[in-house]
Coordinates of C-alpha atoms in Angstrom, one line a residue:
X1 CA 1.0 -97.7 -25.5
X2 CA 4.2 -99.8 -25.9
X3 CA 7.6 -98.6 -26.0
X4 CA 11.1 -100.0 -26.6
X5 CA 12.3 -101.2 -22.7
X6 CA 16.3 -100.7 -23.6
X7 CA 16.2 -97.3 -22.6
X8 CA 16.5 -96.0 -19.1
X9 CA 13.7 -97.4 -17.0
X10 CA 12.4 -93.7 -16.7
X11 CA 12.0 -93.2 -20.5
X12 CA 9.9 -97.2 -20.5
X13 CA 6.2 -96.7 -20.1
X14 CA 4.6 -100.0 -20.6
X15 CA 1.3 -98.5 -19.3
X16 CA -1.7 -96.7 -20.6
X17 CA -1.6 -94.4 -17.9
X18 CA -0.9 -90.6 -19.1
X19 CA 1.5 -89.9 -15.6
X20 CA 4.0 -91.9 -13.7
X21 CA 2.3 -93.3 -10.8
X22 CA 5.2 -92.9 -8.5
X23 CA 5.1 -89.4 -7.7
X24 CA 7.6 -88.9 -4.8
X25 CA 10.7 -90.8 -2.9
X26 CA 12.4 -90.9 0.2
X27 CA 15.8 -92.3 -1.2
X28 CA 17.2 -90.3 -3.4
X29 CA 19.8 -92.9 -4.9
X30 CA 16.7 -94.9 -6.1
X31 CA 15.4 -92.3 -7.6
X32 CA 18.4 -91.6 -9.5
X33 CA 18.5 -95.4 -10.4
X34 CA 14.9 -95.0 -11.6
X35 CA 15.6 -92.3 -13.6
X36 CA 18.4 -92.4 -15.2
X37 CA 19.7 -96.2 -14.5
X38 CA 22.4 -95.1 -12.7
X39 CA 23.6 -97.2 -10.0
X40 CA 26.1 -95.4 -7.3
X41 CA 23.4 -94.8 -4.9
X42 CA 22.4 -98.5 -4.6
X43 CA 24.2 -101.6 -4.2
X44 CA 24.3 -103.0 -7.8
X45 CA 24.2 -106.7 -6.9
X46 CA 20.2 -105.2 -6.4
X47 CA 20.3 -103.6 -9.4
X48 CA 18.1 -106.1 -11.8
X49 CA 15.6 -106.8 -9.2
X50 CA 15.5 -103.2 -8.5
X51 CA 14.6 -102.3 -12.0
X52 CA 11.8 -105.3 -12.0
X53 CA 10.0 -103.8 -8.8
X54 CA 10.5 -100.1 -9.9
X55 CA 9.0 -100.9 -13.1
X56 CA 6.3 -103.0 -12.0
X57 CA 5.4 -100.2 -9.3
X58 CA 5.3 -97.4 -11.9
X59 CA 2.0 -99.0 -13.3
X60 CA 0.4 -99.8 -10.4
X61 CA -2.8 -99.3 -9.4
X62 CA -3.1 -101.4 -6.3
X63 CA -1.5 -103.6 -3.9
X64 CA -2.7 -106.4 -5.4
X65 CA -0.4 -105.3 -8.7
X66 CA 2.5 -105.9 -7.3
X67 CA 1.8 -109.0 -5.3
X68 CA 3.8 -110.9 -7.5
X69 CA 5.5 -114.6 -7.1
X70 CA 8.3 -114.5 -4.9
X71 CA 8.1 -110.5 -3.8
X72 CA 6.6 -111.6 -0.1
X73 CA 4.7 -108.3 -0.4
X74 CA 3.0 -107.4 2.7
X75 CA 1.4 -104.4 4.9
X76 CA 3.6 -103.1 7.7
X77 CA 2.5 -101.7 11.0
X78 CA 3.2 -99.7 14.0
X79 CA 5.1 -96.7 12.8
X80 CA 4.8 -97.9 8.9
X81 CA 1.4 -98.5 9.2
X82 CA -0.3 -97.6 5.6
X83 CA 3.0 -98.8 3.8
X84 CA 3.8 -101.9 1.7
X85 CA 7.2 -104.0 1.7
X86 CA 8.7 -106.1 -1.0
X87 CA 11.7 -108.1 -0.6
X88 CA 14.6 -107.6 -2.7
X89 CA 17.1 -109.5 -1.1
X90 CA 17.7 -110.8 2.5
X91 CA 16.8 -108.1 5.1
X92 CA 16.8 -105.3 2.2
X93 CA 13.1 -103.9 1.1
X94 CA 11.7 -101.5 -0.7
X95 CA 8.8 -99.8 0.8
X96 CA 6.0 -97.4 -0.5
X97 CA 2.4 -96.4 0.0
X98 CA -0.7 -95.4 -2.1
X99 CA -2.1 -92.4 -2.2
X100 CA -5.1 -93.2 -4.6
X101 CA -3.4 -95.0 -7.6
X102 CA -0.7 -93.3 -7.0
X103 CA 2.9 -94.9 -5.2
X104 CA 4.6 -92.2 -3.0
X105 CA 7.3 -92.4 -0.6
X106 CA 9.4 -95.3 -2.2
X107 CA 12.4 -95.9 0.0
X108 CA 15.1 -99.1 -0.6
X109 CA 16.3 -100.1 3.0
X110 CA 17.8 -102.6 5.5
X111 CA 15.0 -102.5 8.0
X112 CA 15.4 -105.6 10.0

């Protein structure tokens, strides 16, 4: 199924999937940037790469669907063992498991 992407990133399901695949968040101002584009609860200089990731998460599966060009995806460990980071810019990440094919726990952060 294919649907026009000029919409709010929420209402864009590029997938064949019959549920969104991220099915819970830790920060809430990405989640309101997921679902209804808008942007005070971010910093909006992230805002296109944000919407990239987000969507790209959405139909994941895997890890190995987002380990895209550039994204320096990677496992953590210690006390984020289990979760995944992708660079958005300098020290800034977004982080998330899978639980199945699901992605839960998406958080956008400054953890260096």
């Amino acid at each position: 199924m294919t649907k026009d992407c000029n919409t709010a990133i929420a209402e864009c399901d590029v997938s064949h999937h019959n549920h969104p695949l991220i099915v819970s968040w830790r920060h809430k101002g990405l989640k309101a940037f997921f679902e209804t584009g808008s942007s005070s609860g971010i910093r909006t200089d992230h805002s296109k790469r944000l919407a990239h990731v987000l969507a790209v998460l959405n139909r994941a599966r895997t890890p190995a669907n987002v380990n895209m060009p550039g994204w320096r995806l990677h496992p953590l460990k210690g006390e984020l063992e289990g979760f995944w980071s992708i660079t958005i810019n300098a020290n800034w990440r977004i982080i998330f498991r899978f639980f199945d094919t699901d992605v839960e726990l998406v958080d956008y952060l400054d953890y260096h």
